[in-house]
Every structure is written in structure tokens, then in C-alpha cells.
GROMACS .gro file of C-alpha atoms in nm:
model
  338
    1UNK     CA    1   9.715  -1.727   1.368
    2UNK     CA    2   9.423  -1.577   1.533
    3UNK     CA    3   9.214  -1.312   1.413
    4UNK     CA    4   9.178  -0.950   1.606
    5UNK     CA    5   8.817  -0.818   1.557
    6UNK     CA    6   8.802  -0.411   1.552
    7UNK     CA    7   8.554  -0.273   1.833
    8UNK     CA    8   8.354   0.033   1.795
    9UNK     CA    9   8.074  -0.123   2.079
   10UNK     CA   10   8.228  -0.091   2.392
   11UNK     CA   11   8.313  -0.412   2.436
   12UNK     CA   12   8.648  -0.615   2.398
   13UNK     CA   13   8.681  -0.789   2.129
   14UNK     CA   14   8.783  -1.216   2.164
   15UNK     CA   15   9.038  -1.327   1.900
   16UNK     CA   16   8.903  -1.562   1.671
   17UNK     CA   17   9.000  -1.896   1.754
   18UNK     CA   18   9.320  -2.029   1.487
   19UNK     CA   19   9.184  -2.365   1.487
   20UNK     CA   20   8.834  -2.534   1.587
   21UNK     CA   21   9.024  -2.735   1.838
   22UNK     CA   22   9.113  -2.424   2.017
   23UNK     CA   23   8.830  -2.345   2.021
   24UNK     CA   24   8.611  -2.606   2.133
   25UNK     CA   25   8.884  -2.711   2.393
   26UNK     CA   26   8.845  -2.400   2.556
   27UNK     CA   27   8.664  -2.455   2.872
   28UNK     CA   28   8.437  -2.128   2.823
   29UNK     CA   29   8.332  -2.286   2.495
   30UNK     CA   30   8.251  -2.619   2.692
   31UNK     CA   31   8.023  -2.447   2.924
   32UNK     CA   32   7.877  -2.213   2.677
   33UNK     CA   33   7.799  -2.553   2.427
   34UNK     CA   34   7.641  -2.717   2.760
   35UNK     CA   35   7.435  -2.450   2.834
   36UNK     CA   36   7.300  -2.427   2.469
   37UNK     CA   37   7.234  -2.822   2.479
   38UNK     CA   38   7.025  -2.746   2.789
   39UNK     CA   39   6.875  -2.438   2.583
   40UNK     CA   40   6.738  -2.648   2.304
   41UNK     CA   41   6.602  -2.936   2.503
   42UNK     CA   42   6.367  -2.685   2.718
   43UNK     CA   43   6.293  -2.454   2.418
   44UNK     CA   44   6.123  -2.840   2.267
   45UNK     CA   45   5.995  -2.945   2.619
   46UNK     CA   46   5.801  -2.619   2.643
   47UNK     CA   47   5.660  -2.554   2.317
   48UNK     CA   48   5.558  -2.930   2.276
   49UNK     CA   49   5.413  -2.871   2.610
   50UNK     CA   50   5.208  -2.647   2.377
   51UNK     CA   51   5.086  -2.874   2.149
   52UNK     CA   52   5.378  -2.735   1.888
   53UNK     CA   53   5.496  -2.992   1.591
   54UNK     CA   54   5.827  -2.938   1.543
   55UNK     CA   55   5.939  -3.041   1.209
   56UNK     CA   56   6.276  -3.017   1.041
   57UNK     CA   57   6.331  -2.740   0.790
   58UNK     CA   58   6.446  -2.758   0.409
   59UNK     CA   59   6.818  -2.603   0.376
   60UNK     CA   60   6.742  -2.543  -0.017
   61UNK     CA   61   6.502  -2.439  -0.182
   62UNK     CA   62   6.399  -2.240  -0.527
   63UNK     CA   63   6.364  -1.889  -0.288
   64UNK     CA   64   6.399  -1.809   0.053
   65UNK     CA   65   6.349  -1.485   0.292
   66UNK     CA   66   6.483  -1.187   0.064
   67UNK     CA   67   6.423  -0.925   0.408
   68UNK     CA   68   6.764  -0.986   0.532
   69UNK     CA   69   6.922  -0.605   0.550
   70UNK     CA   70   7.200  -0.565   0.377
   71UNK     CA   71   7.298  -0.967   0.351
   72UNK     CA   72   7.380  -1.185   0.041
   73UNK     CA   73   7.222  -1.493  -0.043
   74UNK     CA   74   7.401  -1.826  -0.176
   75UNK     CA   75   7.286  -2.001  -0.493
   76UNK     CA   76   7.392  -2.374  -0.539
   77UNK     CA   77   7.300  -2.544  -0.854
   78UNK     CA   78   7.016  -2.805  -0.813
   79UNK     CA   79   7.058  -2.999  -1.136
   80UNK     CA   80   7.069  -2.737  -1.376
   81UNK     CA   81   6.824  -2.494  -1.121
   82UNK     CA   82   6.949  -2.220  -0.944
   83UNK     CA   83   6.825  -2.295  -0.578
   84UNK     CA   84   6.935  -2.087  -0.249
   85UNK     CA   85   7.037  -2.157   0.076
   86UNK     CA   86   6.805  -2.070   0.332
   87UNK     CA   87   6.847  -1.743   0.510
   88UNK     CA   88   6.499  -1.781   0.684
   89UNK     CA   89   6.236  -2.025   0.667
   90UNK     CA   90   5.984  -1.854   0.687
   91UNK     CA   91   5.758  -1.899   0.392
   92UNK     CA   92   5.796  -2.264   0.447
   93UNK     CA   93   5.674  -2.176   0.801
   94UNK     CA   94   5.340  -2.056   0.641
   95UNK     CA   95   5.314  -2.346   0.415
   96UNK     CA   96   5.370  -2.560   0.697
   97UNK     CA   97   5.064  -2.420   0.859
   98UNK     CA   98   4.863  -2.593   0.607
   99UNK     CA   99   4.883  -2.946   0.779
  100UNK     CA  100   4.997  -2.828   1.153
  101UNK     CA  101   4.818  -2.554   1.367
  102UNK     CA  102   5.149  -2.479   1.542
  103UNK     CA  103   5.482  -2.579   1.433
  104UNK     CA  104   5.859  -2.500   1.508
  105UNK     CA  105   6.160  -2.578   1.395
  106UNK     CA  106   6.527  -2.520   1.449
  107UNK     CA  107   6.660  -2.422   1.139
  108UNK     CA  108   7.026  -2.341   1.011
  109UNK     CA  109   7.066  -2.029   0.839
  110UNK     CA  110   7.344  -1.922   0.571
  111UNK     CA  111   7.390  -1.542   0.532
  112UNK     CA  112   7.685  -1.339   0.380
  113UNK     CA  113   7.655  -1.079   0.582
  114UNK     CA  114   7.855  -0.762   0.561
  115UNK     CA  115   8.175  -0.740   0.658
  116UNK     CA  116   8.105  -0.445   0.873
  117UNK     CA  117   7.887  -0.676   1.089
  118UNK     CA  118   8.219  -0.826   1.215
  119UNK     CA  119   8.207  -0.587   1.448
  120UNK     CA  120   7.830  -0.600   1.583
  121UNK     CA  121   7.954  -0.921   1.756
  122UNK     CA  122   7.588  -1.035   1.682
  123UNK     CA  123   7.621  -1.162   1.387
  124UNK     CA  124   7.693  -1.504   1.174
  125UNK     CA  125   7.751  -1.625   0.837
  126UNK     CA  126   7.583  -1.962   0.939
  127UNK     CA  127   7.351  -1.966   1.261
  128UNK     CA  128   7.007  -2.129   1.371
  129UNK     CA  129   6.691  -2.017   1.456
  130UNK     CA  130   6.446  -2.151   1.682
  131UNK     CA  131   6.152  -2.099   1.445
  132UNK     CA  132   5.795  -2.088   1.575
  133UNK     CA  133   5.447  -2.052   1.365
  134UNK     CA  134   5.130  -2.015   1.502
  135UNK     CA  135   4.807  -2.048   1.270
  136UNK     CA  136   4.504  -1.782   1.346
  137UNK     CA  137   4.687  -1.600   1.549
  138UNK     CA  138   4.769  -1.271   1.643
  139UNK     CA  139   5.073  -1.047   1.680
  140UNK     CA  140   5.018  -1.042   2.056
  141UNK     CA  141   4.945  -1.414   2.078
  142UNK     CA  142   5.305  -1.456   1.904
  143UNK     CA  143   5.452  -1.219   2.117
  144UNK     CA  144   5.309  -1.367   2.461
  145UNK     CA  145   5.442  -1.694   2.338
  146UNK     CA  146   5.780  -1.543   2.287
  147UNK     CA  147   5.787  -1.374   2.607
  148UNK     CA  148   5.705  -1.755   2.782
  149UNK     CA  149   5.920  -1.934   2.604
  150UNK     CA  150   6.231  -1.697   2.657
  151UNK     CA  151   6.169  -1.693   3.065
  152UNK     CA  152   6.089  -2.028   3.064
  153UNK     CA  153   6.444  -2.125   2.883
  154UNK     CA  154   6.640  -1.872   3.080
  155UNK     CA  155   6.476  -1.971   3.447
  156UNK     CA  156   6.562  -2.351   3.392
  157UNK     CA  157   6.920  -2.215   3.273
  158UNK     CA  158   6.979  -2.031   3.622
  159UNK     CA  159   6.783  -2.323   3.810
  160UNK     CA  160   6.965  -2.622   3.644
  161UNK     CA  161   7.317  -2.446   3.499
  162UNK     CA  162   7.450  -2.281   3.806
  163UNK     CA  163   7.771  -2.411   3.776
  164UNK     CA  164   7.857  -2.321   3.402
  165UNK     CA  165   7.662  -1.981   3.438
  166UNK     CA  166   7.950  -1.948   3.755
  167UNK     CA  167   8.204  -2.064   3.517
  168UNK     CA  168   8.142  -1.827   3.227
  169UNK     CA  169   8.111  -1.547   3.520
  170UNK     CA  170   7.724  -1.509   3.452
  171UNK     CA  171   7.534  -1.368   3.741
  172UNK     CA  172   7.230  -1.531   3.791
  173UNK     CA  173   7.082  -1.253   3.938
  174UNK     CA  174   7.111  -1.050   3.622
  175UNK     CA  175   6.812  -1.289   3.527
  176UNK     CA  176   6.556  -1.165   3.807
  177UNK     CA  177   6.318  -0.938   3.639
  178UNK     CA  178   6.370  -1.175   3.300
  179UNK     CA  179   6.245  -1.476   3.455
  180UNK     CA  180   5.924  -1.302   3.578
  181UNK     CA  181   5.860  -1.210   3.225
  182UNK     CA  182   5.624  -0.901   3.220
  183UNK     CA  183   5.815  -0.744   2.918
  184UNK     CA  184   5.793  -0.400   2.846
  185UNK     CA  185   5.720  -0.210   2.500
  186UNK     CA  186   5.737   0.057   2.296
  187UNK     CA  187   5.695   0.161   1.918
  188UNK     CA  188   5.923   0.200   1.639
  189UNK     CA  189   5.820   0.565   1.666
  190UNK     CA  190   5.900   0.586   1.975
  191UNK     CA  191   6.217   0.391   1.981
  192UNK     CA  192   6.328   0.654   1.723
  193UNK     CA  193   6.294   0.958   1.907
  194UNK     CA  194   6.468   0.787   2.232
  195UNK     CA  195   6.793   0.737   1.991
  196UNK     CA  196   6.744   1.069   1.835
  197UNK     CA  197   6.765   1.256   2.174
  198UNK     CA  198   7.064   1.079   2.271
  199UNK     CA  199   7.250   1.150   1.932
  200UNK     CA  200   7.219   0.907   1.748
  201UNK     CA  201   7.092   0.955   1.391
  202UNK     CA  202   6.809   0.697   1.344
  203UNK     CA  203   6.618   0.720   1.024
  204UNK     CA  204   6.267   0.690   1.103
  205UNK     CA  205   6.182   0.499   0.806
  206UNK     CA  206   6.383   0.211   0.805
  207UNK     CA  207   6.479  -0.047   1.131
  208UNK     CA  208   6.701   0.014   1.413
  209UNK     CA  209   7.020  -0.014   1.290
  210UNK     CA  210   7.287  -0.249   1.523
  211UNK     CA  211   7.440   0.055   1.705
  212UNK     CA  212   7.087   0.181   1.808
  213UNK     CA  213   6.983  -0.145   1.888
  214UNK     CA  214   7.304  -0.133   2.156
  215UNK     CA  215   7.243   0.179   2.230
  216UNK     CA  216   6.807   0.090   2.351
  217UNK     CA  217   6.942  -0.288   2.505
  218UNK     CA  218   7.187  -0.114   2.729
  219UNK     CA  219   6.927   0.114   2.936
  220UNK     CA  220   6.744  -0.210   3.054
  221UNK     CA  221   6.806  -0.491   3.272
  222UNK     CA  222   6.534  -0.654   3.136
  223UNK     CA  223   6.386  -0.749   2.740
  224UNK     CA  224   6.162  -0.559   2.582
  225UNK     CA  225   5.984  -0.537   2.227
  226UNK     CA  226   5.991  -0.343   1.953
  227UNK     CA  227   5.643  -0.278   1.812
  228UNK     CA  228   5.480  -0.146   1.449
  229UNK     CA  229   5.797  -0.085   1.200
  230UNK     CA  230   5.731   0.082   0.945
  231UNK     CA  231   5.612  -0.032   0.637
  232UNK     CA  232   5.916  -0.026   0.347
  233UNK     CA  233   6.129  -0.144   0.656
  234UNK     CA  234   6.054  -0.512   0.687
  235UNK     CA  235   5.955  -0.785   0.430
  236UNK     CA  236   5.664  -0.872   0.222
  237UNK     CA  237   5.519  -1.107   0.458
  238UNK     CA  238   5.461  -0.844   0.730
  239UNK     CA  239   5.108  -0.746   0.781
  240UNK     CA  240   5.016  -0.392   0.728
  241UNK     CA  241   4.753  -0.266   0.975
  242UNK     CA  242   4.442  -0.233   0.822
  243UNK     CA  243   4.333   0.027   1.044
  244UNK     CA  244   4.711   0.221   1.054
  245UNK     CA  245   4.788   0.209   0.660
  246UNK     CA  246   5.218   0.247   0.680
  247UNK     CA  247   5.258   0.080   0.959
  248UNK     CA  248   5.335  -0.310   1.026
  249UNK     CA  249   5.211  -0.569   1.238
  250UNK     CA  250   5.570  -0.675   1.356
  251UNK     CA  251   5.802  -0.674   1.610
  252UNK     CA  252   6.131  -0.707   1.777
  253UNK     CA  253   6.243  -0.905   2.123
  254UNK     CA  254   6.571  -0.669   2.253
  255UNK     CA  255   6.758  -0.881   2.531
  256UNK     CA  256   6.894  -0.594   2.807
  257UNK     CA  257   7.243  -0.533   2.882
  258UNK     CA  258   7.325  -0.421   2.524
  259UNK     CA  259   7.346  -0.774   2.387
  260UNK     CA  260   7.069  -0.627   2.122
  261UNK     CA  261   6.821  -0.781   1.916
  262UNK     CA  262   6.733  -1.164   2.049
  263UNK     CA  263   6.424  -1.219   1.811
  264UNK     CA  264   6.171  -1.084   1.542
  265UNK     CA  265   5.832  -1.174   1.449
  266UNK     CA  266   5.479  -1.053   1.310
  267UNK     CA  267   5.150  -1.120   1.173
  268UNK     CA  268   5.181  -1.251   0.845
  269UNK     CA  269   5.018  -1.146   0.535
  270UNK     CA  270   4.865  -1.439   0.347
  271UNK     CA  271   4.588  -1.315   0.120
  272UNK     CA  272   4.717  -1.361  -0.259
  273UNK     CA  273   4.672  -1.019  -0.398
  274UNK     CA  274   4.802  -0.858  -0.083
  275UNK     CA  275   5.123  -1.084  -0.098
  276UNK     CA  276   5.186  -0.994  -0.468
  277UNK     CA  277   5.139  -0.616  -0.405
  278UNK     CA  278   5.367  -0.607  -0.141
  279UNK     CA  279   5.638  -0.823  -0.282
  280UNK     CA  280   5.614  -0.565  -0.602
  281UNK     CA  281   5.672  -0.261  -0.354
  282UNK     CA  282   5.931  -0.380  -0.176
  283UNK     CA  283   6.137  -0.467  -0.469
  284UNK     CA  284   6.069  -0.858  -0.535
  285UNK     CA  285   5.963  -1.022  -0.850
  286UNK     CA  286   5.663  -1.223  -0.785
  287UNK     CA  287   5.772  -1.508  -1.075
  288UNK     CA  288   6.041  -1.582  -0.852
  289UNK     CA  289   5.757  -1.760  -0.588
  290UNK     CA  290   5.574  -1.940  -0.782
  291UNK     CA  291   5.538  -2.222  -0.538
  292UNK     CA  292   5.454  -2.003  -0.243
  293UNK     CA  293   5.227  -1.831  -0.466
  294UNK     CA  294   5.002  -2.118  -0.577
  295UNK     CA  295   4.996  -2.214  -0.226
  296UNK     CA  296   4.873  -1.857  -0.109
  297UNK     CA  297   4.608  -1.845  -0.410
  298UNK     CA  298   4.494  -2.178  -0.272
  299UNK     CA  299   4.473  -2.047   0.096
  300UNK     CA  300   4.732  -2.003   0.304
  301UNK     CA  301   4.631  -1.967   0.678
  302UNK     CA  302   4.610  -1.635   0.859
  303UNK     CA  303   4.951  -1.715   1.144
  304UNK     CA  304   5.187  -1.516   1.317
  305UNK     CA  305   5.507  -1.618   1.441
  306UNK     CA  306   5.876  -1.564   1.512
  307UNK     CA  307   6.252  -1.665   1.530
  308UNK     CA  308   6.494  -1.617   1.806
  309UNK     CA  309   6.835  -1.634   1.725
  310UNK     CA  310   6.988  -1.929   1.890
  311UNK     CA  311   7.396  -1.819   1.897
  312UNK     CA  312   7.240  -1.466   2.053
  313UNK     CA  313   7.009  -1.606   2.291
  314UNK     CA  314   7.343  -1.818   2.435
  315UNK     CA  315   7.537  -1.494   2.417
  316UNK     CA  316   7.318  -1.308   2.639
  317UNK     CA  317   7.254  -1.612   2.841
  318UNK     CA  318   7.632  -1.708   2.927
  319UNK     CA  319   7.733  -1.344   2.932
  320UNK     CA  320   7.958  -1.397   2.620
  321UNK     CA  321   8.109  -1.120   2.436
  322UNK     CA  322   8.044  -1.239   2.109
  323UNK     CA  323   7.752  -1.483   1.916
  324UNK     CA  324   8.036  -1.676   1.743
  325UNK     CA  325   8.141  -1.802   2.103
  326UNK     CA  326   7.838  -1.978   2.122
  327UNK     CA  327   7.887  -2.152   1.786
  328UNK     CA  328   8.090  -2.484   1.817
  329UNK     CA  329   8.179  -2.442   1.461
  330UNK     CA  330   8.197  -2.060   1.405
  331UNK     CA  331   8.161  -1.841   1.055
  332UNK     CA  332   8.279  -1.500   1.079
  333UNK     CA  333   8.141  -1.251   0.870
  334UNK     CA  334   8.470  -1.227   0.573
  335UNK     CA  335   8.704  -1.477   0.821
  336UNK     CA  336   8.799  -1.786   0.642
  337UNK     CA  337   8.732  -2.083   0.877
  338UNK     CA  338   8.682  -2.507   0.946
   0.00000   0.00000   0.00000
């Protein structure tokens, strides 16, 4: 029996497949996997292009990312240890920057998400991230890089794919002014106000939430970033500005067309004391990281980096209604499934 999803975002709602065969018999879901495949293999071309290690992730560890709004994490035992699934990698990012100057990886995430997100069509229980980590490096370095490596994926997409992309009903020439990259910016401030004028009741203190993130992506035909959250909004590991105390060194990637919020990223903080203060603001007990902690005390490098969503960069890039139809084996916030 397949699953009806409620809509409050304007767009129709797919039925969750009964079965995975159903699903990944589906000719859509053929074209939409092919194009991913294609996805991945210039995502590695380019950034090892760049000199970039890639390396594969861990998928357990003693702590993971804890700045994951409003998501549960999973615990597993680990002989007698409580260990967690990863929902981001992105302290072992850091770490990794100890032996590599840049790195990547494509990591699987787990994430019990709200069951509101249902809805959002954005979100996963279980998706990847293409991962990227850049040591001595700015926020604008990182989000450059980003900027490259998402025209550079979609133009070989539209140059190589033209048959899927007619397929899925994609038009290629929705991809103009993304291919050319160039994006445009604006702050968190900023973003606010926009969504406050139009009615929507953004708190200025905390990040976009998923309907204002709709609301921003639909008024372009082309990405743009998010710049200087707040701080309080994001995690530990997001550089304050030392010359702008309260506000963050981060920033967001939103694809156009109101697919929302493709990737995130910042300068990281990586001085001990900092890192301790920061976790004890936002809420975290510093105990809980020891190993991240020794490494920090011992010097972890100044980086910045970021992680795109893979299942929502496919969504936007076939034109899909929904991440989980770019997910060959799909987990549905609260839907039981293979």
C-alpha cells in the first residue's frame, strides 16, 4: 500500500513507493539514479582535479555533529559503549585535516528527523553528503569552491545527460545562469527582513526555517548564499567573527526554483578554549569529546569547509518533487520501509 504525503509547499506530493521494486523499476527512478551516478563521478573528477584526498568516513563513532535542528540521534552499543551514528562528519573532517590539506568524502548520514519534515520533501532519515574540508582557509575560499564545484557538476549534467534530464522533463535551460556560476548573496539579516515583508514570521535569531527557505529559493532562477547566521543558531564549530562578536562565519548554498537549501558550510573554530566555550553555550557537555578535544588542545588546523546534500542536489538537478526520489533505497521521515 503506498503512502500519501500531506502538502503544505505547493507542490504535489508522490506516493511513497509500496515496495523498493516499485520503486527502482520506475523509469523516473532509473534516470534520476543515472544522473546521480554521473553526479558523483564529476563531483571526484573535479575536486581531485584540486588536489582533494577523498577518504571514506567512519559511520560510528563515540559523538557526532549535535547542530542538527530539531533531529534525533541513534545510539548503537559498541561493546558495552554507547556510540552514535553519524549525522555529520564533520569533526572527523577537522581531524582529518591533520594529515591531508584538503579532503572530501561522501558520507552517509542517519537522522530521525521530525515527522513534520515529511512534508518539506527535503528531507531524509538516511542520506549522503558530499563532504569537503579545506585546511587554512577561509569562508570565501570554501564558498568559491562550492560555487565551482556545483556549476561544474550541473554543466556536465546538461552537457552529458540530455536524454534523462528530457526524460525526467528537466529543462536544460533552467540551468543557464547556474552553469555560469557568479552566485549572488545576502545576509542572514537581510534574508530575515525579505521573509518578514512578505509575511512570513522569521525569528531573527535562529536559521531559516524550511518554509522560508521555499519561500527565498522560489524568487530566483539561480543559487545563492546565505551569509553570517547568527551566533546561538548554528553549532559549536562555527567561527564567530572576531571583528562582529554575535555573528558567525557560516553560510548556506539555496538552489532556485524553491527546491531550498542545497548546502552549508563555514569557517571552523579550532582553538581549544574557544571550542570548549562554545560547546558550553550552546548546550553541549564538553566530556562528551574527549577525543576531538585532545586533538584540538594538540592543534587542530584553522579549515573551512562544507557539505552538499547529495539526494537534494539530484532533486533540483532532475526536477524531482521530492529528495527521497533520488534515493534508490528511500527512508521517510516516520514511514516504515526496505
Amino acid at each position: 500500500m503506498t503512502s500519501t504525503i500531506a502538502e503544505p509547499y505547493g507542490r504535489i506530493a508522490p506516493a511513497f513507493p509500496a515496495s523498493p521494486d516499485q520503486h527502482l523499476m520506475a523509469e523516473p527512478t532509473r534516470a534520476t539514479l543515472r544522473v546521480q551516478s554521473r553526479m558523483l563521478a564529476a563531483t571526484r573528477s573535479f575536486l581531485t582535479a584540486q588536489g582533494f584526498q577523498e577518504l571514506l568516513p567512519p559511520v560510528i563513532g563515540p559523538v557526532t555533529d549535535p547542530g542538527i535542528r530539531g533531529s534525533k540521534q541513534v545510539d548503537i552499543d559498541f561493546y558495552g559503549h554507547k556510540y552514535k551514528l553519524m549525522t555529520s562528519a564533520i569533526l572527523y573532517k577537522q581531524a582529518s585535516l591533520m594529515a591531508f590539506e584538503k579532503i572530501f568524502y561522501i558520507a552517509p548520514n542517519v537522522r530521525l528527523e521530525p515527522l513534520e519534515t515529511a512534508v518539506t520533501h527535503r528531507h531524509l532519515a538516511e542520506f549522503h553528503q558530499i563532504d569537503v574540508e579545506i585546511r587554512d582557509a577561509g569562508r570565501e575560499d570554501a564558498m568559491e569552491l562550492a560555487e565551482r564545484l556545483v556549476a561544474h557538476v550541473v554543466d556536465e549534467v546538461v552537457r552529458e545527460m540530455p536524454g534523462d534530464l528530457e526524460l525526467l522533463g528537466r529543462d536544460r535551460d533552467a540551468f543557464r545562469e547556474v552553469v555560469q556560476g557568479a552566485f549572488a548573496r545576502t545576509t542572514h539579516r537581510e534574508a530575515t527582513a525579505d521573509l518578514v515583508a512578505l509575511g512570513h514570521p522569521q525569528d531573527p535569531g535562529a536559521e531559516i526555517d524550511w518554509e522560508g527557505e521555499e519561500i527565498l529559493s522560489a524568487k530566483t532562477s539561480r543559487p545563492f548564499f546565505v551569509v553570517d547566521y547568527p551566533k546561538g543558531s548554528r553549532g559549536f564549530y562555527d567561527q564567530e567573527d572576531s571583528e562582529r562578536p554575535g555573528i558567525l562565519r557560516n553560510f548556506d548554498l539555496i538552489a532556485p526554483e524553491g527546491y531550498g537549501e542545497l548546502a552549508s558550510g563555514s569557517e571552523r573554530e579550532h582553538d581549544y578554549a574557544a571550542l570548549v566555550t562554545r560547546m558550553r553555550e550552546t548546550g553541549e557537555n564538553p566530556a562528551k569529546y574527549g577525543w576531538y578535544l585532545d586533538l584540538a588542545r594538540r592543534g587542530i588546523p584553522a579549515s573551512s569547509g562544507f557539505g552538499i546534500g547529495l539526494e537534494r542536489f539530484t532533486r533540483y538537478v532532475t526536477g524531482r518533487t521530492a529528495a527521497w526520489e533520488a534515493s534508490a533505497y528511500p527512508k521517510l521521515p516516520g514511514v516504515v520501509s526496505a
